[in-house]
Short mmCIF file of C-alpha atoms in Angstrom, two decimals:
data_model
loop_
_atom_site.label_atom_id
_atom_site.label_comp_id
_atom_site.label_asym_id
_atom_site.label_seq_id
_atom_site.Cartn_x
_atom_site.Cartn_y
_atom_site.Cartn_z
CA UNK O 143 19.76 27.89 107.81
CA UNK O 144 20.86 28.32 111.52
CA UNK O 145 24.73 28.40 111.92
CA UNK O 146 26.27 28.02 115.11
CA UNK O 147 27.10 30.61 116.74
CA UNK O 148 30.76 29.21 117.60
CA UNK O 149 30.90 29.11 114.12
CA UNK O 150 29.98 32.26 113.70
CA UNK O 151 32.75 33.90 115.55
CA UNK O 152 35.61 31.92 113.48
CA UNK O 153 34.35 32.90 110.13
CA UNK O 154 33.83 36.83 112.13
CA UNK O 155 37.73 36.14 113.15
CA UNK O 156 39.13 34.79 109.43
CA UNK O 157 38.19 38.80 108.24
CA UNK O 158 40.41 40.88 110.02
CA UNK O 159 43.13 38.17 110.34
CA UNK O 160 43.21 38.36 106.41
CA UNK O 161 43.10 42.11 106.90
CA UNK O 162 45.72 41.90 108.97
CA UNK O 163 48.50 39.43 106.85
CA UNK O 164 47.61 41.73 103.71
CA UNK O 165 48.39 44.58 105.57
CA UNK O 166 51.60 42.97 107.20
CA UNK O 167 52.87 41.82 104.30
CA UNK O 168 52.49 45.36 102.35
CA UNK O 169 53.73 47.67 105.44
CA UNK O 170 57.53 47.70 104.07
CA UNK O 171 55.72 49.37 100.56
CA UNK O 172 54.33 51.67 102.62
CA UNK O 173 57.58 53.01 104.47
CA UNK O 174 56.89 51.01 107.75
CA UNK O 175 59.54 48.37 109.29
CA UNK O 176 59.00 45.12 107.56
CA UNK O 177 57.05 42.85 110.30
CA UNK O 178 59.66 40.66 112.18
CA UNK O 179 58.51 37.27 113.65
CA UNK O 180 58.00 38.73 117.08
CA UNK O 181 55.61 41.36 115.05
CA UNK O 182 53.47 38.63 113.68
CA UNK O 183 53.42 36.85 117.44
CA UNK O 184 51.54 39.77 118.04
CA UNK O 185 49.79 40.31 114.74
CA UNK O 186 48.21 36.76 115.68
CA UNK O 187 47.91 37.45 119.39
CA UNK O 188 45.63 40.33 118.22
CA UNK O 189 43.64 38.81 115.95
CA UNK O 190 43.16 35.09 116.68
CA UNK O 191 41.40 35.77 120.23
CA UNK O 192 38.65 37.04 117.97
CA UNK O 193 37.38 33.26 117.87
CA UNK O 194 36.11 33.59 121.43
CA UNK O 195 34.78 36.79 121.26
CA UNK O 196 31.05 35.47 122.10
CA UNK O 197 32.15 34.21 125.00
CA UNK O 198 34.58 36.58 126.51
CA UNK O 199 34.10 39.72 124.86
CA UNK O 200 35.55 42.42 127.53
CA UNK O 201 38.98 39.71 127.77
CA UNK O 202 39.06 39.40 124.14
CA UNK O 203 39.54 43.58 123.50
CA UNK O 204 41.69 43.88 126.68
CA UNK O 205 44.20 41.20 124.67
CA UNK O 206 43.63 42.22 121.12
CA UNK O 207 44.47 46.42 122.44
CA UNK O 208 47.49 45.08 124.56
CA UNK O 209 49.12 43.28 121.45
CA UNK O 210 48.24 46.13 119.09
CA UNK O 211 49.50 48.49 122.04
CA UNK O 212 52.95 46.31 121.97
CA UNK O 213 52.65 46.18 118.21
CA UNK O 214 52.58 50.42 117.69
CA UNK O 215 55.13 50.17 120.73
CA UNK O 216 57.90 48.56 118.74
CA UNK O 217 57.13 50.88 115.66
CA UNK O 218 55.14 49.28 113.47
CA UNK O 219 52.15 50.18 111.24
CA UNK O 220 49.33 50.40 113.76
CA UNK O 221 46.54 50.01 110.53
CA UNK O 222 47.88 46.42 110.84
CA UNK O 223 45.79 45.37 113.77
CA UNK O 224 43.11 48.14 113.67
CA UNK O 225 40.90 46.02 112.11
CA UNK O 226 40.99 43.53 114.96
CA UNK O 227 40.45 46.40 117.37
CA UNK O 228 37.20 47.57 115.99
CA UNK O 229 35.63 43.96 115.42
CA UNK O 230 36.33 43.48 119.17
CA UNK O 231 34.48 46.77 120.63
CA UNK O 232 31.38 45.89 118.08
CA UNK O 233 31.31 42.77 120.11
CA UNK O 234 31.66 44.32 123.65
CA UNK O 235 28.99 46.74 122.06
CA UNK O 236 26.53 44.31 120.65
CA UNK O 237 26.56 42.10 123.99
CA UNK O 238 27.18 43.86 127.21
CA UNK O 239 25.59 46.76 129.21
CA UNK O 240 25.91 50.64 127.50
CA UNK O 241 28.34 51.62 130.20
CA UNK O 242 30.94 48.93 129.49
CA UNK O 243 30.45 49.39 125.95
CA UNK O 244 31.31 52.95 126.57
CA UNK O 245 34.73 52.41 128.42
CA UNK O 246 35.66 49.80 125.81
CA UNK O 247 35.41 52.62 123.13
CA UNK O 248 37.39 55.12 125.51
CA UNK O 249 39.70 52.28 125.09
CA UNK O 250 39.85 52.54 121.86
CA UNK O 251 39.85 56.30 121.23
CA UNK O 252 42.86 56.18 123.44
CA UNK O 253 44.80 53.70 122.17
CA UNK O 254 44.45 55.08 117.88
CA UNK O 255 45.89 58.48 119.01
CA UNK O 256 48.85 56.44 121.61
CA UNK O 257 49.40 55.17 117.64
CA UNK O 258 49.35 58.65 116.39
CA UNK O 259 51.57 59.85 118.88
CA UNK O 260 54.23 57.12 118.55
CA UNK O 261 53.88 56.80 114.74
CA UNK O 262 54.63 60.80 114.39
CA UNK O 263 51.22 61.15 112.07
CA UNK O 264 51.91 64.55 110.50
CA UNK O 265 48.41 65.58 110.77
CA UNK O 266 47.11 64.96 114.38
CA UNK O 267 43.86 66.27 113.85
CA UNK O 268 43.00 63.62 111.95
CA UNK O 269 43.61 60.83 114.19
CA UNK O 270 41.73 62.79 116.55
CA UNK O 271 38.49 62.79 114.63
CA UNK O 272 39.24 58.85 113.64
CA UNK O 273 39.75 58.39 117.35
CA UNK O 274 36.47 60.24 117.93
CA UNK O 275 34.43 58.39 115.00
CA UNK O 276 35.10 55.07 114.75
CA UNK O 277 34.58 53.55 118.31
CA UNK O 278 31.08 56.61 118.03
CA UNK O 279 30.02 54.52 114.90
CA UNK O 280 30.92 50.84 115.91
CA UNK O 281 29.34 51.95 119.25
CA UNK O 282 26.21 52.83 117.87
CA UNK O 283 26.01 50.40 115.78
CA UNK O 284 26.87 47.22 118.26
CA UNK O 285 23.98 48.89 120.81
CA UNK O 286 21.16 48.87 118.31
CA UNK O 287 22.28 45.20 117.02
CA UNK O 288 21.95 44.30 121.35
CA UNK O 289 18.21 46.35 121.14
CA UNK O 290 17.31 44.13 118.38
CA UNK O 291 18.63 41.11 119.69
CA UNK O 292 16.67 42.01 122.88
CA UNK O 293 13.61 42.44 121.25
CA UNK O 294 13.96 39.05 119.49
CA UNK O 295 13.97 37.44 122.83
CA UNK O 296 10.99 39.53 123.90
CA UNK O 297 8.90 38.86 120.57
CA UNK O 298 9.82 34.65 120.77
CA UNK O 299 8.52 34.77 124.46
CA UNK O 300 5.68 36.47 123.50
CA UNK O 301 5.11 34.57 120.71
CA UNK O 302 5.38 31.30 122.40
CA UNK O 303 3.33 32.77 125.58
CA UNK O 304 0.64 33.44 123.26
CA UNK O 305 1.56 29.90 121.80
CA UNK O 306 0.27 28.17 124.92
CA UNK O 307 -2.42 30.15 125.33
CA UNK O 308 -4.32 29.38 122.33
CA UNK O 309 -3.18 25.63 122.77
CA UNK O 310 -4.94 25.93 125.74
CA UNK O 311 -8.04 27.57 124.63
CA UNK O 312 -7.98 25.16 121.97
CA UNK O 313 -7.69 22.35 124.44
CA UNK O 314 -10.91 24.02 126.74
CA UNK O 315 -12.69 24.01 123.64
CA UNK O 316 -12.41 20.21 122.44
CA UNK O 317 -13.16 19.55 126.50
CA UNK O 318 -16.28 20.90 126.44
CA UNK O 319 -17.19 18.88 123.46
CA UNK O 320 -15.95 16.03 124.90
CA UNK O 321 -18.30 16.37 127.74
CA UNK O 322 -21.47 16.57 125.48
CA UNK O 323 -19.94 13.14 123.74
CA UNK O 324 -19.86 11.73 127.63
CA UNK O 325 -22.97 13.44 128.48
CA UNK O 326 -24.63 11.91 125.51
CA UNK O 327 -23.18 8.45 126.47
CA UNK O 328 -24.18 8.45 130.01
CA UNK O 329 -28.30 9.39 128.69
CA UNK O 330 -27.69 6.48 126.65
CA UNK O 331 -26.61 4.45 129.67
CA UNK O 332 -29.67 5.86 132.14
CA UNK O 333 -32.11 4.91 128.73
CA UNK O 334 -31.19 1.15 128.86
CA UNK O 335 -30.61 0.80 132.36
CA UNK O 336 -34.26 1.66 132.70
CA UNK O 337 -35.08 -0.32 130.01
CA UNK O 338 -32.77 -3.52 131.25
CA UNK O 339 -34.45 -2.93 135.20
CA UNK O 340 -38.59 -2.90 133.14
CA UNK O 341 -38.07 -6.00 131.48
CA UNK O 342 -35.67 -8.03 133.03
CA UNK O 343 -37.80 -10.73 134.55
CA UNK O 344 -40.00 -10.75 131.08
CA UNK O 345 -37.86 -10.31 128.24
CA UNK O 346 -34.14 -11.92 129.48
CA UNK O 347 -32.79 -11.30 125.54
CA UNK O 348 -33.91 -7.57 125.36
CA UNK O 349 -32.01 -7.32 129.12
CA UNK O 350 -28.63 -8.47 127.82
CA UNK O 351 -29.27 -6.18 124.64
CA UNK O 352 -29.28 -3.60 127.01
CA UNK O 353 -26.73 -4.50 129.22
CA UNK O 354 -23.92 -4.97 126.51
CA UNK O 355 -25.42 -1.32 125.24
CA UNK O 356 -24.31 -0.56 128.91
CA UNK O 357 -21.07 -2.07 129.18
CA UNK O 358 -19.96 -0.69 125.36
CA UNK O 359 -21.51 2.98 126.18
CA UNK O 360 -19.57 2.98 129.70
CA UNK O 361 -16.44 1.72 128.02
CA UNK O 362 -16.39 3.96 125.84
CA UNK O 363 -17.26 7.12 128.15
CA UNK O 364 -14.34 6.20 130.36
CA UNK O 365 -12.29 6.93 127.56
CA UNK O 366 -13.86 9.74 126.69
CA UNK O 367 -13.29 11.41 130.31
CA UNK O 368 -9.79 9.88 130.52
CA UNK O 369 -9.11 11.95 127.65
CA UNK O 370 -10.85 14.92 128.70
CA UNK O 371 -9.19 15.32 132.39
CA UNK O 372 -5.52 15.07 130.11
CA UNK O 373 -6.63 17.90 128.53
CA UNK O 374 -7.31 19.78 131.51
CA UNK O 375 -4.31 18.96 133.09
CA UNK O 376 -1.99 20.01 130.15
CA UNK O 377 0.33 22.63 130.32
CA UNK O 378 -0.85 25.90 129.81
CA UNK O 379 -4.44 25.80 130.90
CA UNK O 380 -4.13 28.23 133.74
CA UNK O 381 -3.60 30.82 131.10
CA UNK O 382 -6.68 30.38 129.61
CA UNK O 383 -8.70 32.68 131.89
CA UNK O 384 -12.41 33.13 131.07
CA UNK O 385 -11.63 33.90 127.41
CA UNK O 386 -14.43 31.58 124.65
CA UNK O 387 -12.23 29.56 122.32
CA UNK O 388 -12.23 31.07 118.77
CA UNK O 389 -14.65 29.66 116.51
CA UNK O 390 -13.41 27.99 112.46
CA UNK O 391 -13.60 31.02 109.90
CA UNK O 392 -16.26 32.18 107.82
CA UNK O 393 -18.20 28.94 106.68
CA UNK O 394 -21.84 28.31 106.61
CA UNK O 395 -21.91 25.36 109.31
CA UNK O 396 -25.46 26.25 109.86
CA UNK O 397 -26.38 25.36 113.72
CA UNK O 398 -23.61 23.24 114.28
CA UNK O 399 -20.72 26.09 114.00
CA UNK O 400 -17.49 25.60 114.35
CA UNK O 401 -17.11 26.61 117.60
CA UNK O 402 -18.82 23.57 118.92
CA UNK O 403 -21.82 22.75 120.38
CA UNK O 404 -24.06 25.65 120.15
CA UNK O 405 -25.37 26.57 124.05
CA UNK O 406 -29.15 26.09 122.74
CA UNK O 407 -27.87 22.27 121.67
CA UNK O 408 -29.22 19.28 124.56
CA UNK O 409 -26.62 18.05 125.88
CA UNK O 410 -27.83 14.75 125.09
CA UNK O 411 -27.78 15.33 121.63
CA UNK O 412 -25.02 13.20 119.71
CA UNK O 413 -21.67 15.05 118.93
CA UNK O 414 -21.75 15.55 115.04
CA UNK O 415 -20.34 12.50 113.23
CA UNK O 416 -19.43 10.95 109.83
CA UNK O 417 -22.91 10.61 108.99
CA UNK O 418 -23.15 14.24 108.53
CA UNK O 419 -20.14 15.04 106.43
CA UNK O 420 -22.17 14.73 103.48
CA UNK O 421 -24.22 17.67 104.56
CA UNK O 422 -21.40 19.80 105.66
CA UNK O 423 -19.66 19.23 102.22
CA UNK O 424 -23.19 20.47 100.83
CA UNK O 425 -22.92 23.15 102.81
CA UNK O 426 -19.29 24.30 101.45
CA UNK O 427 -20.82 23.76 97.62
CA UNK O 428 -23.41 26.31 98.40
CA UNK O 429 -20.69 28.41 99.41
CA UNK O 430 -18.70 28.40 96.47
CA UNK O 431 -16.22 25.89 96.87
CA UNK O 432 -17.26 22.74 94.49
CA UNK O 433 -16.44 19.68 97.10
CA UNK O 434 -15.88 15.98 96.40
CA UNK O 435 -16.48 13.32 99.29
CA UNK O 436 -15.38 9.86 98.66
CA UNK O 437 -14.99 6.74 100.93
CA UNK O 438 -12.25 3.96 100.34
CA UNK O 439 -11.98 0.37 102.34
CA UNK O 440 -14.44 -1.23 104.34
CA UNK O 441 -16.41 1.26 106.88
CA UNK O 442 -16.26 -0.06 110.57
CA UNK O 443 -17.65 1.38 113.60
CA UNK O 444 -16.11 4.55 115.06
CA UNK O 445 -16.52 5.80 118.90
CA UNK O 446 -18.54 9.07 119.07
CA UNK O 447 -15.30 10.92 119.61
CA UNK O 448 -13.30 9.77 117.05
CA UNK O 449 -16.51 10.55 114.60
CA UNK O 450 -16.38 14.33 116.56
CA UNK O 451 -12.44 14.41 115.73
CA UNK O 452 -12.80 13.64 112.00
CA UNK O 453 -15.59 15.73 112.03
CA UNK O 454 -14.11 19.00 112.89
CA UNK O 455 -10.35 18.47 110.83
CA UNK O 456 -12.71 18.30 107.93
CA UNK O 457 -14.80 21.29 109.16
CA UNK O 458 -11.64 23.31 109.67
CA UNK O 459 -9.88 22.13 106.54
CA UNK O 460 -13.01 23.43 104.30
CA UNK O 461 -13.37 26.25 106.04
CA UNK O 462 -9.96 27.17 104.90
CA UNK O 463 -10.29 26.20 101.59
CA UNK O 464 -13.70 28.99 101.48
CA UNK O 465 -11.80 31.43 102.94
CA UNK O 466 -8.31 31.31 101.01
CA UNK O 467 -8.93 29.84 97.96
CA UNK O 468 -12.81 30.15 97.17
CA UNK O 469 -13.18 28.56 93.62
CA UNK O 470 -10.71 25.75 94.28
CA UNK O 471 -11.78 22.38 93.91
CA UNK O 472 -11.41 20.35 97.17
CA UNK O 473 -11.86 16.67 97.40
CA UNK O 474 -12.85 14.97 101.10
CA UNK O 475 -11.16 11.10 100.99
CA UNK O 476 -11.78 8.75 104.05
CA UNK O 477 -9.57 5.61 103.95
CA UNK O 478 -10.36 3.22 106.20
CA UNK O 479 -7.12 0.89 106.49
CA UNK O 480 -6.88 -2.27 108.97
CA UNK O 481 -4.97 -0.33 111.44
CA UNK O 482 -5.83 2.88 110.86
CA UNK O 483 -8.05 5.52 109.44
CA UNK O 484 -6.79 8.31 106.84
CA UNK O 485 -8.45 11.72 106.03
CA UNK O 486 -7.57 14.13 103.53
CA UNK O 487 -8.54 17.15 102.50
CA UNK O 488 -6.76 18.35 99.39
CA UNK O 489 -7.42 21.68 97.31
CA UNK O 490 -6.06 22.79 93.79
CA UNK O 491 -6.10 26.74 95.21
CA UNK O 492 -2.82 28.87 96.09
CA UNK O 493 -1.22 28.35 98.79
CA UNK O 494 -0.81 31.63 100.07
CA UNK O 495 -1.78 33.22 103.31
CA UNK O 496 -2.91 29.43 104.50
CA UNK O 497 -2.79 29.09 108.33
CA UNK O 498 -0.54 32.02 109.17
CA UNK O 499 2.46 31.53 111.68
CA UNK O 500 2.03 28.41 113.68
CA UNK O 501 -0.30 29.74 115.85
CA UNK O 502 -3.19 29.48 113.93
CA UNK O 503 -6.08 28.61 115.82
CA UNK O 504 -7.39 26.26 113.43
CA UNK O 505 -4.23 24.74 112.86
CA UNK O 506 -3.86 24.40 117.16
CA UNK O 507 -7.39 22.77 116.87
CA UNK O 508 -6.41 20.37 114.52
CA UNK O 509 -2.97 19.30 116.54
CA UNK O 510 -4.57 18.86 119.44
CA UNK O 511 -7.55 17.25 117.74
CA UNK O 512 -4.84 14.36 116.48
CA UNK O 513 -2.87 14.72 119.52
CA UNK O 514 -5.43 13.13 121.63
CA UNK O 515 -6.62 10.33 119.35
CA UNK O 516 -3.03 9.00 119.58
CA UNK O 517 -3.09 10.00 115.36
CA UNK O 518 -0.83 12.42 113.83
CA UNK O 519 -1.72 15.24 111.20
CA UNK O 520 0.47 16.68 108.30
CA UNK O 521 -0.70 20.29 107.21
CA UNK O 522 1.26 22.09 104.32
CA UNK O 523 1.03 22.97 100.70
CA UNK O 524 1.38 19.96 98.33
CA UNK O 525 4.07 18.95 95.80
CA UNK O 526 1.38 18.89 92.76
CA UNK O 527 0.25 21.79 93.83
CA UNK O 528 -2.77 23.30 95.94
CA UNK O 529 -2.90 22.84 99.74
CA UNK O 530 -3.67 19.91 102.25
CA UNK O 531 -4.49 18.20 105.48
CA UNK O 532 -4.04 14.65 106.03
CA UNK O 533 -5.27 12.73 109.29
CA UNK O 534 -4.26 9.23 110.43
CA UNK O 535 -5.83 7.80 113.73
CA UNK O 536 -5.16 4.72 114.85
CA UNK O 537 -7.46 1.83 115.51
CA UNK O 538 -9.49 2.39 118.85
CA UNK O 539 -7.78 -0.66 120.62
CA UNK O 540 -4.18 0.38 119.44
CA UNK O 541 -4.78 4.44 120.97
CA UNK O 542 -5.94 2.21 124.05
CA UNK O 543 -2.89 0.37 124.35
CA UNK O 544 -1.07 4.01 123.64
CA UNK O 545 -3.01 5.32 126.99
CA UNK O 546 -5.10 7.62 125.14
CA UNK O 547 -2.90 9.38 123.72
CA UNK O 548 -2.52 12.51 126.42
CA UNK O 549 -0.44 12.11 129.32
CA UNK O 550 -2.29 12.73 132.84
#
């Protein structure tokens, strides 16, 4: 749970403001003047500033060591406001530069034996070596809690460099898969042109055959390409360099690895579809993994890409499932709904060390995989137990109407 860090700061403040009323309220026990109300003007002057502290942390000690300068001034118990004091320089400590921390706990050091001095401390020594210690500790303390915060800042923008990078790898990878699907399409296209052009004064019915072959082929490679040039126009893809995508984990996908098309592979060949799931999930039984495909709802004819999409969530899913939880049962379920299409792929396996951090490649794959259908994917362990990945596309002529689904 994130808290603000305004809020922060007041709840930081409340401590030594407590500190301080306790301590007010006891300093006539303890042989001091009791406080007077111009005493707890400054008692509050010293300690109430401490809201702001984040935002005015050099200001803030300057006020809280003038107060608890006027405080000691007038004779009072200088432990009253000490507290305040020492919050302050962990805060000029923990934010700004070593130097001004540095001169903040001179402050300091100066103003506990000014205390000493005007209080009559019998044993001067003392306050010396408090004077010495504390703002030493609180010092050393605030700088390492600045390092670390540092570092935090440094490790996120690593972490979300690295981020976009394997987004974008991820994204180079799916491209070049997409351009065997439009490959494949525009073979088709050359085929029945050819074929249209031979017997188009003969045969006028084979002709159109062809032609609407043509027309559904072309259709369906523009979208193909439209999608492809969003991907290579996303965000991120000059950071790619000449670095391969990284290939699904440790499953026996035979010549069709995860990875993609292998570079032996026509380029006319079709993209893997549906109609080899059944072999993949034979695949993952000879691995170890025992693997239930079922269908739901009427089947209905699914572009080559959307096929390639489904294809490789369910590769990637399994893949997990023989890696981190070999022996779990895992059950495949394609629904096919009027306006939509649902995939699953549940396991009964733990749930531990599943796609690690959210940069998992596989788990990138998969995003972007969704991402550009215009569908949406949920990854995550599951209520009943076990682990699972659930896919919904939407009908081809709704991710039409959504442009595709990637921005250009």
């Amino acid at each position: 749970m994130r808290i603000h860090p305004r809020a922060v700061d007041g709840l930081t403040a409340l401590v030594p403001t407590a500190l301080a009323c306790l301590l007010g309220a006891e300093a006539a026990t303890r042989g001091w003047s009791p406080l007077d109300p111009l005493a707890w003007a400054l008692v509050a002057l010293a300690n109430l500033p401490l809201v702001l502290r984040g935002r005015a942390p050099v200001a803030v000690l300057l006020l809280v060591h003038l107060s608890w300068t006027a405080l000691v001034t007038l004779g009072h118990w200088p432990v009253v406001d000490a507290p305040a004091a020492m919050v302050a320089l962990y805060t000029v400590a923990a934010t700004r530069p070593a130097r001004t921390a540095a001169a903040c706990a001179v402050l300091l050091g100066g103003t506990w034996i000014y205390a000493g001095v005007v209080s009559g401390a019998g044993t001067m020594l003392s306050v010396i070596g408090q004077a010495v210690g504390y703002p030493l500790v609180l010092w050393w303390f605030g700088h390492g809690a600045r390092r670390t915060a540092e570092l935090t800042v440094l490790l996120r923008a690593e972490q979300a460099r690295r981020a976009r990078r394997e987004a974008a790898l991820e994204r180079v990878r799916i491209a070049r898969e997409l351009h065997d699907v439009i490959a494949h399409h525009m073979a088709v296209i050359n085929v029945q042109a050819g074929l249209a052009r031979f017997v188009f004064d003969t045969d006028a019915r084979t002709a159109r055959e062809a032609l609407t072959v043509i027309g559904s082929a072309g259709g369906e490679a523009l979208a193909e390409l439209r999608r492809m040039l969003g991907l290579l126009r996303a965000d991120g893809l000059d950071e790619t360099d000449d670095a391969e995508g990284p290939g699904s984990p440790d499953i026996p996908c035979g010549a069709d690895g995860p990875g993609g098309a292998p570079a032996g592979r026509a380029a006319t060949e079709p993209a893997p579809g549906l109609d080899r799931l059944e072999e993949m999930v034979e695949r993952v039984r000879a691995g170890g993994v025992p693997v239930e495909l079922r269908v739901r709802g009427t089947a209905r004819p699914l572009s080559p890409g959307v096929q390639l999409c489904v294809y490789r969530v369910v590769q990637e899913a399994l893949a997990n499932v023989l890696k981190h939880a070999r022996g779990a049962n895992a059950v495949v379920e394609l629904t096919y709904l009027p306006g939509e299409l649902d995939v699953s792929v549940t396991d009964d396996g733990a749930v531990l060390a599943r796609f690690p951090g959210s940069t998992g490649h596989g788990l990138i794959g998969m995003r972007e995989r969704a991402k550009l259908y215009g569908g949406t994917i949920v990854v995550g362990p599951r209520r009943e137990g076990g682990f699972g990945v659930h896919l919904t596309l939407p009908a081809q002529d709704q991710a039409a109407r959504r442009g595709d689904a990637v921005p250009e």
